[in-house]
């Protein structure tokens, strides 16, 4: 099989990126819910709120999901989960290994990837690289 590399104009690529990014901002400038932080709590909240039909936007200051949980204890890639949190993880199809009664071990990469994918699939929009300094609350 021959592989051909297509030449793509850098200006066109930049325009595609800018157009699609601005479209996201335009569509989510008014949201029902804005969540600050794409860690486990923020992503779980985004999943349930978006699943309930609310227009949900998540801002994460880092360029990755997970907050500080990605490394686990001592930078190991496993996390300990206790009941009843296992029920939430099962909803995301995260594999759990029971190591003792009501205590489970999960892979941190799978944990964060599936939480993020679940929130996105439910309709939440996640934007990385944004620091939130102030919040406006409206009672509607």
C-alpha positions in Angstrom: 0.0 0.0 0.0 1.4 3.3 -1.0 0.9 6.2 1.3 0.7 9.7 -0.2 1.1 12.7 2.0 -1.2 15.6 1.0 0.2 19.1 1.1 -2.1 21.3 3.2 -2.0 25.0 3.2 -1.0 26.2 6.7 -3.2 29.3 6.3 -6.2 27.1 5.5 -5.5 24.9 8.6 -5.2 28.0 10.8 -8.5 29.3 9.4 -10.3 26.0 10.1 -9.0 25.9 13.7 -9.9 29.6 14.3 -13.4 29.2 12.7 -14.3 26.1 14.7 -12.9 27.5 18.0 -14.9 30.7 17.6 -18.0 28.7 16.7 -17.6 26.8 20.0 -17.2 30.1 22.0 -20.2 31.5 20.2 -22.4 28.5 21.0 -21.3 28.3 24.6 -21.0 32.0 25.6 -24.4 31.5 27.2 -24.6 28.2 29.2 -26.9 26.8 31.8 -24.0 25.6 33.9 -20.3 26.5 33.9 -18.0 24.2 35.8 -14.5 25.3 36.8 -12.1 22.3 36.7 -12.0 19.1 34.7 -11.0 16.9 37.6 -13.1 13.9 38.7 -15.7 16.0 40.4 -16.0 18.5 37.6 -16.3 15.9 34.9 -18.8 13.8 36.9 -20.9 16.9 37.4 -20.7 17.8 33.8 -21.8 14.3 32.8 -24.9 14.3 34.9 -25.9 17.9 34.1 -25.4 17.5 30.4 -27.2 14.2 30.5 -30.1 16.0 32.2 -30.3 18.4 29.2 -28.5 21.4 30.6 -26.1 23.3 28.4 -22.8 22.5 30.2 -19.4 24.1 29.8 -16.3 23.1 31.6 -13.2 25.3 31.9 -9.9 23.6 32.8 -6.7 25.7 33.2 -4.4 22.9 32.4 -4.1 21.3 28.9 -5.2 17.9 30.3 -8.0 16.3 32.3 -7.8 15.1 35.8 -6.5 17.8 38.1 -3.9 16.2 40.3 -5.4 12.7 40.2 -3.6 11.4 37.1 -0.5 10.2 38.9 -2.2 8.5 41.8 -0.3 8.0 45.1 3.4 8.3 44.8 2.9 8.9 41.1 1.7 5.3 40.7 -1.0 4.8 38.0 -3.6 3.2 40.3 -6.3 4.8 42.4 -8.3 3.5 45.4 -12.1 3.9 45.2 -14.5 3.0 48.0 -18.2 2.2 48.0 -20.5 3.9 47.0 -18.3 5.7 44.5 -17.9 2.4 42.6 -21.5 2.8 41.4 -20.7 6.0 39.6 -17.6 4.5 38.0 -19.6 1.5 36.8 -21.9 4.0 34.9 -18.8 5.1 33.0 -17.7 1.5 32.3 -14.5 2.0 34.3 -13.0 -1.4 35.2 -12.8 -2.0 38.9 -10.8 -4.6 40.8 -12.1 -5.3 44.3 -9.1 -5.7 46.6 -11.1 -6.1 49.7 -14.8 -5.7 50.7 -16.0 -2.3 49.3 -12.5 -1.2 48.3 -11.5 -1.1 44.6 -8.4 -0.3 42.5 -8.8 1.5 39.1 -6.3 2.6 36.5 -5.9 6.4 36.7 -5.6 6.9 32.9 -8.8 4.8 32.2 -10.6 6.7 35.0 -9.9 10.1 33.6 -10.3 9.2 30.0 -13.7 7.6 30.5 -14.9 10.4 32.8 -13.9 13.0 30.1 -15.4 10.9 27.3 -18.6 10.4 29.3 -19.0 14.1 29.9 -18.3 14.9 26.2 -20.7 12.2 25.0 -23.4 13.5 27.2 -23.1 16.9 25.5 -20.8 18.9 27.8 -18.2 21.1 26.2 -14.7 21.1 27.8 -12.3 23.9 27.0 -8.7 23.6 28.2 -6.2 26.5 28.9 -8.8 28.8 30.5 -8.3 30.2 34.0 -11.4 31.5 35.7 -11.0 34.6 37.9 -14.6 35.6 38.4 -18.1 34.1 38.3 -21.4 35.7 37.5 -24.4 34.1 39.0 -27.9 34.7 37.6 -31.1 33.6 39.2 -33.4 32.6 36.4 
